[in-house]
Amino acid sequence: MKKLFISMLAVAALTVSCSDDDTTGGDTAITVDANDFQGTFTEAGVIRLDAGLTYKLTGAVVIEDGVELEIPAGTVIEAVGGTSSYIAIAQGGLIDVQGTATNPVVMTSGLATKTAGDWGGLVLCGKAPSNKGGSVTAEVSGLTYGGTETTDSSGSIRYLRVEYAGATFNSSKEFNGVSFFGVGSGTTVDYVQVFEGNDDGFEFFGGNVTANHLVVNNPTDDAFDWTEGWQGAGSFWYADLTSGRGHRIIEADNLEADNNATPISSPTITNLTGVGNGDGTEDDGLKIRRGTKGDFDNIVLVGHNESIEIDDAATTAFFAAGSELIFTNVAITTTDALMNVDGTDFSTRADVIATYPNAVITENATATGAGSGTAVPAWAQGWTTGL
């Protein structure tokens, strides 16, 4: 009888603490079922997950305007629903991932045998500009993104692992590990890994977000991808394609339908290491195309078929100008060409400059890239997996 009474008290306490009337911290608490985590949340408030529970992601979780998803350090979310299982932050919604170097948040597959593409992934949709327009529908999730608010915030993500994501709808529509649609510079993204993902690790669709300390290993396509006028920045990126499945460290576009669409993609990427599979197949280090600009500094590339490929006339024009697409402090060990510019291979920097005298590409054999040359950097150890 005493045990039953204590159990009843515990249940009562849980009910009170999770009630919609709970205003701890001044925010309405929103309850969720850890064994059936799904739903579109529209009523203003905070969903505070409990690190002591494992959450089964059984469908889509959509965080709408005025709602915040708070995920404390050590929380594990296991997805079991394929393309229907994903977490999406809509315009005006917020995510707060509070992982630490010793206790990251993990979003992973909940299947007994885990494989790339078991579930969707993490999607953020903000109000920052996209050169596809001011109100665009995201490729996955069906949410709206884009606008004029360059400093818009979708929240904060620190020390997060996303595993086995990238579920496929069809050959032209599939999730990435983490997708940023029109995400603004007010968003914090720091220390995030995508492991064993289908399609790309991280993809930026417009926006102005800065994302630092990113890790991608064993993707089926590209480690990093951008398009639609992304004007943010990234520093300390490490990618390992030695599994042989991935295609490129970076695939960079402005916009496929209109290479001159504005705003033009023009991010700043510093401190990057890309380790290729070295098998001579479609494995470029950096594939720069479709009119993107960019500033790359302290880059280490090893084991790629073509270390830097500038793919078309629109992008070559920026490279040839020497001020809008530049590569400085680059250390390259290549299995084929140093660069391929608009279809022509160049074996040395001198060959490049002979054809494009104003181009900026400088080599530095002691470049550190993500921190330790071609080796796994110290900052990526401990909270990551599979390195």
JSON list of C-alpha atoms in Angstrom, two decimals, residues 149-259:
[
{"chain": "A", "resi": 149, "resn": "GLU", "atom": "CA", "xyz": [15.47, 39.68, -42.32]},
{"chain": "A", "resi": 150, "resn": "THR", "atom": "CA", "xyz": [19.20, 38.94, -42.62]},
{"chain": "A", "resi": 151, "resn": "THR", "atom": "CA", "xyz": [19.64, 38.81, -38.82]},
{"chain": "A", "resi": 152, "resn": "ASP", "atom": "CA", "xyz": [16.68, 36.51, -38.22]},
{"chain": "A", "resi": 153, "resn": "SER", "atom": "CA", "xyz": [17.19, 33.82, -35.57]},
{"chain": "A", "resi": 154, "resn": "SER", "atom": "CA", "xyz": [16.03, 30.21, -35.65]},
{"chain": "A", "resi": 155, "resn": "GLY", "atom": "CA", "xyz": [17.66, 29.55, -32.29]},
{"chain": "A", "resi": 156, "resn": "SER", "atom": "CA", "xyz": [20.89, 27.93, -31.12]},
{"chain": "A", "resi": 157, "resn": "ILE", "atom": "CA", "xyz": [22.50, 24.56, -31.87]},
{"chain": "A", "resi": 158, "resn": "ARG", "atom": "CA", "xyz": [25.61, 23.45, -30.00]},
{"chain": "A", "resi": 159, "resn": "TYR", "atom": "CA", "xyz": [27.18, 19.99, -29.79]},
{"chain": "A", "resi": 160, "resn": "LEU", "atom": "CA", "xyz": [24.73, 17.96, -31.83]},
{"chain": "A", "resi": 161, "resn": "ARG", "atom": "CA", "xyz": [25.17, 14.64, -33.67]},
{"chain": "A", "resi": 162, "resn": "VAL", "atom": "CA", "xyz": [22.79, 13.80, -36.51]},
{"chain": "A", "resi": 163, "resn": "GLU", "atom": "CA", "xyz": [23.13, 10.15, -37.54]},
{"chain": "A", "resi": 164, "resn": "TYR", "atom": "CA", "xyz": [21.66, 8.03, -40.39]},
{"chain": "A", "resi": 165, "resn": "ALA", "atom": "CA", "xyz": [19.48, 10.85, -41.73]},
{"chain": "A", "resi": 166, "resn": "GLY", "atom": "CA", "xyz": [18.67, 11.81, -45.33]},
{"chain": "A", "resi": 167, "resn": "ALA", "atom": "CA", "xyz": [15.56, 9.78, -46.15]},
{"chain": "A", "resi": 168, "resn": "THR", "atom": "CA", "xyz": [14.62, 9.83, -49.86]},
{"chain": "A", "resi": 169, "resn": "PHE", "atom": "CA", "xyz": [11.28, 10.74, -51.43]},
{"chain": "A", "resi": 170, "resn": "ASN", "atom": "CA", "xyz": [12.52, 10.29, -54.99]},
{"chain": "A", "resi": 171, "resn": "SER", "atom": "CA", "xyz": [15.68, 10.81, -57.07]},
{"chain": "A", "resi": 172, "resn": "SER", "atom": "CA", "xyz": [15.34, 14.62, -56.95]},
{"chain": "A", "resi": 173, "resn": "LYS", "atom": "CA", "xyz": [13.87, 15.10, -53.47]},
{"chain": "A", "resi": 174, "resn": "GLU", "atom": "CA", "xyz": [15.61, 13.90, -50.35]},
{"chain": "A", "resi": 175, "resn": "PHE", "atom": "CA", "xyz": [16.57, 15.16, -46.93]},
{"chain": "A", "resi": 176, "resn": "ASN", "atom": "CA", "xyz": [20.07, 16.19, -45.91]},
{"chain": "A", "resi": 177, "resn": "GLY", "atom": "CA", "xyz": [21.49, 15.70, -42.44]},
{"chain": "A", "resi": 178, "resn": "VAL", "atom": "CA", "xyz": [20.86, 19.36, -41.58]},
{"chain": "A", "resi": 179, "resn": "SER", "atom": "CA", "xyz": [19.17, 21.77, -44.03]},
{"chain": "A", "resi": 180, "resn": "PHE", "atom": "CA", "xyz": [19.23, 25.56, -43.60]},
{"chain": "A", "resi": 181, "resn": "PHE", "atom": "CA", "xyz": [16.50, 27.30, -45.64]},
{"chain": "A", "resi": 182, "resn": "GLY", "atom": "CA", "xyz": [16.80, 31.10, -45.47]},
{"chain": "A", "resi": 183, "resn": "VAL", "atom": "CA", "xyz": [18.33, 30.95, -42.00]},
{"chain": "A", "resi": 184, "resn": "GLY", "atom": "CA", "xyz": [19.55, 34.27, -40.64]},
{"chain": "A", "resi": 185, "resn": "SER", "atom": "CA", "xyz": [22.74, 35.39, -38.94]},
{"chain": "A", "resi": 186, "resn": "GLY", "atom": "CA", "xyz": [21.03, 35.54, -35.54]},
{"chain": "A", "resi": 187, "resn": "THR", "atom": "CA", "xyz": [21.12, 31.73, -35.42]},
{"chain": "A", "resi": 188, "resn": "THR", "atom": "CA", "xyz": [23.97, 29.99, -33.59]},
{"chain": "A", "resi": 189, "resn": "VAL", "atom": "CA", "xyz": [25.38, 26.81, -35.16]},
{"chain": "A", "resi": 190, "resn": "ASP", "atom": "CA", "xyz": [28.52, 25.41, -33.54]},
{"chain": "A", "resi": 191, "resn": "TYR", "atom": "CA", "xyz": [29.88, 21.86, -33.13]},
{"chain": "A", "resi": 192, "resn": "VAL", "atom": "CA", "xyz": [27.55, 19.75, -35.24]},
{"chain": "A", "resi": 193, "resn": "GLN", "atom": "CA", "xyz": [28.27, 16.38, -36.87]},
{"chain": "A", "resi": 194, "resn": "VAL", "atom": "CA", "xyz": [26.40, 14.54, -39.61]},
{"chain": "A", "resi": 195, "resn": "PHE", "atom": "CA", "xyz": [27.37, 10.86, -39.61]},
{"chain": "A", "resi": 196, "resn": "GLU", "atom": "CA", "xyz": [26.39, 8.18, -42.16]},
{"chain": "A", "resi": 197, "resn": "GLY", "atom": "CA", "xyz": [23.92, 10.47, -43.89]},
{"chain": "A", "resi": 198, "resn": "ASN", "atom": "CA", "xyz": [22.16, 9.97, -47.19]},
{"chain": "A", "resi": 199, "resn": "ASP", "atom": "CA", "xyz": [22.61, 12.84, -49.69]},
{"chain": "A", "resi": 200, "resn": "ASP", "atom": "CA", "xyz": [24.49, 15.88, -48.27]},
{"chain": "A", "resi": 201, "resn": "GLY", "atom": "CA", "xyz": [25.71, 16.48, -44.75]},
{"chain": "A", "resi": 202, "resn": "PHE", "atom": "CA", "xyz": [24.82, 20.18, -44.52]},
{"chain": "A", "resi": 203, "resn": "GLU", "atom": "CA", "xyz": [23.07, 22.27, -47.16]},
{"chain": "A", "resi": 204, "resn": "PHE", "atom": "CA", "xyz": [22.46, 26.02, -47.15]},
{"chain": "A", "resi": 205, "resn": "PHE", "atom": "CA", "xyz": [19.57, 27.38, -49.23]},
{"chain": "A", "resi": 206, "resn": "GLY", "atom": "CA", "xyz": [20.16, 31.13, -49.16]},
{"chain": "A", "resi": 207, "resn": "GLY", "atom": "CA", "xyz": [20.29, 32.95, -45.85]},
{"chain": "A", "resi": 208, "resn": "ASN", "atom": "CA", "xyz": [23.11, 34.51, -43.84]},
{"chain": "A", "resi": 209, "resn": "VAL", "atom": "CA", "xyz": [23.78, 31.98, -41.08]},
{"chain": "A", "resi": 210, "resn": "THR", "atom": "CA", "xyz": [27.33, 31.29, -39.89]},
{"chain": "A", "resi": 211, "resn": "ALA", "atom": "CA", "xyz": [28.09, 27.66, -39.04]},
{"chain": "A", "resi": 212, "resn": "ASN", "atom": "CA", "xyz": [31.32, 26.69, -37.29]},
{"chain": "A", "resi": 213, "resn": "HIS", "atom": "CA", "xyz": [32.97, 23.44, -36.19]},
{"chain": "A", "resi": 214, "resn": "LEU", "atom": "CA", "xyz": [31.08, 21.15, -38.56]},
{"chain": "A", "resi": 215, "resn": "VAL", "atom": "CA", "xyz": [31.97, 17.50, -39.14]},
{"chain": "A", "resi": 216, "resn": "VAL", "atom": "CA", "xyz": [30.76, 15.20, -41.91]},
{"chain": "A", "resi": 217, "resn": "ASN", "atom": "CA", "xyz": [31.86, 11.62, -42.37]},
{"chain": "A", "resi": 218, "resn": "ASN", "atom": "CA", "xyz": [30.54, 8.88, -44.65]},
{"chain": "A", "resi": 219, "resn": "PRO", "atom": "CA", "xyz": [27.88, 10.81, -46.60]},
{"chain": "A", "resi": 220, "resn": "THR", "atom": "CA", "xyz": [26.46, 9.36, -49.83]},
{"chain": "A", "resi": 221, "resn": "ASP", "atom": "CA", "xyz": [26.81, 12.69, -51.66]},
{"chain": "A", "resi": 222, "resn": "ASP", "atom": "CA", "xyz": [28.49, 15.97, -50.65]},
{"chain": "A", "resi": 223, "resn": "ALA", "atom": "CA", "xyz": [29.72, 16.96, -47.21]},
{"chain": "A", "resi": 224, "resn": "PHE", "atom": "CA", "xyz": [28.72, 20.63, -47.61]},
{"chain": "A", "resi": 225, "resn": "ASP", "atom": "CA", "xyz": [26.45, 22.22, -50.20]},
{"chain": "A", "resi": 226, "resn": "TRP", "atom": "CA", "xyz": [25.09, 25.71, -50.80]},
{"chain": "A", "resi": 227, "resn": "THR", "atom": "CA", "xyz": [22.79, 27.44, -53.26]},
{"chain": "A", "resi": 228, "resn": "GLU", "atom": "CA", "xyz": [20.18, 30.22, -53.58]},
{"chain": "A", "resi": 229, "resn": "GLY", "atom": "CA", "xyz": [22.45, 33.07, -52.52]},
{"chain": "A", "resi": 230, "resn": "TRP", "atom": "CA", "xyz": [23.92, 31.91, -49.22]},
{"chain": "A", "resi": 231, "resn": "GLN", "atom": "CA", "xyz": [25.96, 34.83, -47.84]},
{"chain": "A", "resi": 232, "resn": "GLY", "atom": "CA", "xyz": [27.02, 33.42, -44.49]},
{"chain": "A", "resi": 233, "resn": "ALA", "atom": "CA", "xyz": [30.30, 31.97, -43.30]},
{"chain": "A", "resi": 234, "resn": "GLY", "atom": "CA", "xyz": [31.86, 28.81, -41.99]},
{"chain": "A", "resi": 235, "resn": "SER", "atom": "CA", "xyz": [35.04, 28.13, -40.06]},
{"chain": "A", "resi": 236, "resn": "PHE", "atom": "CA", "xyz": [36.60, 24.84, -38.91]},
{"chain": "A", "resi": 237, "resn": "TRP", "atom": "CA", "xyz": [34.93, 22.32, -41.19]},
{"chain": "A", "resi": 238, "resn": "TYR", "atom": "CA", "xyz": [36.21, 18.74, -41.32]},
{"chain": "A", "resi": 239, "resn": "ALA", "atom": "CA", "xyz": [34.98, 16.16, -43.84]},
{"chain": "A", "resi": 240, "resn": "ASP", "atom": "CA", "xyz": [36.08, 12.56, -44.37]},
{"chain": "A", "resi": 241, "resn": "LEU", "atom": "CA", "xyz": [34.98, 10.74, -47.53]},
{"chain": "A", "resi": 242, "resn": "THR", "atom": "CA", "xyz": [37.34, 7.77, -47.20]},
{"chain": "A", "resi": 243, "resn": "SER", "atom": "CA", "xyz": [34.38, 5.39, -46.98]},
{"chain": "A", "resi": 244, "resn": "GLY", "atom": "CA", "xyz": [34.18, 5.83, -50.77]},
{"chain": "A", "resi": 245, "resn": "ARG", "atom": "CA", "xyz": [30.50, 6.79, -50.84]},
{"chain": "A", "resi": 246, "resn": "GLY", "atom": "CA", "xyz": [30.70, 10.59, -50.95]},
{"chain": "A", "resi": 247, "resn": "HIS", "atom": "CA", "xyz": [31.16, 12.75, -54.02]},
{"chain": "A", "resi": 248, "resn": "ARG", "atom": "CA", "xyz": [32.60, 16.10, -52.92]},
{"chain": "A", "resi": 249, "resn": "ILE", "atom": "CA", "xyz": [33.73, 18.04, -49.89]},
{"chain": "A", "resi": 250, "resn": "ILE", "atom": "CA", "xyz": [31.85, 21.13, -51.13]},
{"chain": "A", "resi": 251, "resn": "GLU", "atom": "CA", "xyz": [29.36, 21.58, -53.95]},
{"chain": "A", "resi": 252, "resn": "ALA", "atom": "CA", "xyz": [28.74, 25.31, -54.31]},
{"chain": "A", "resi": 253, "resn": "ASP", "atom": "CA", "xyz": [26.09, 27.02, -56.46]},
{"chain": "A", "resi": 254, "resn": "ASN", "atom": "CA", "xyz": [24.43, 30.36, -56.82]},
{"chain": "A", "resi": 255, "resn": "LEU", "atom": "CA", "xyz": [21.22, 29.22, -58.54]},
{"chain": "A", "resi": 256, "resn": "GLU", "atom": "CA", "xyz": [20.87, 26.54, -61.20]},
{"chain": "A", "resi": 257, "resn": "ALA", "atom": "CA", "xyz": [17.96, 28.21, -63.01]},
{"chain": "A", "resi": 258, "resn": "ASP", "atom": "CA", "xyz": [19.64, 31.64, -63.10]},
{"chain": "A", "resi": 259, "resn": "ASN", "atom": "CA", "xyz": [23.36, 31.90, -62.41]}
]
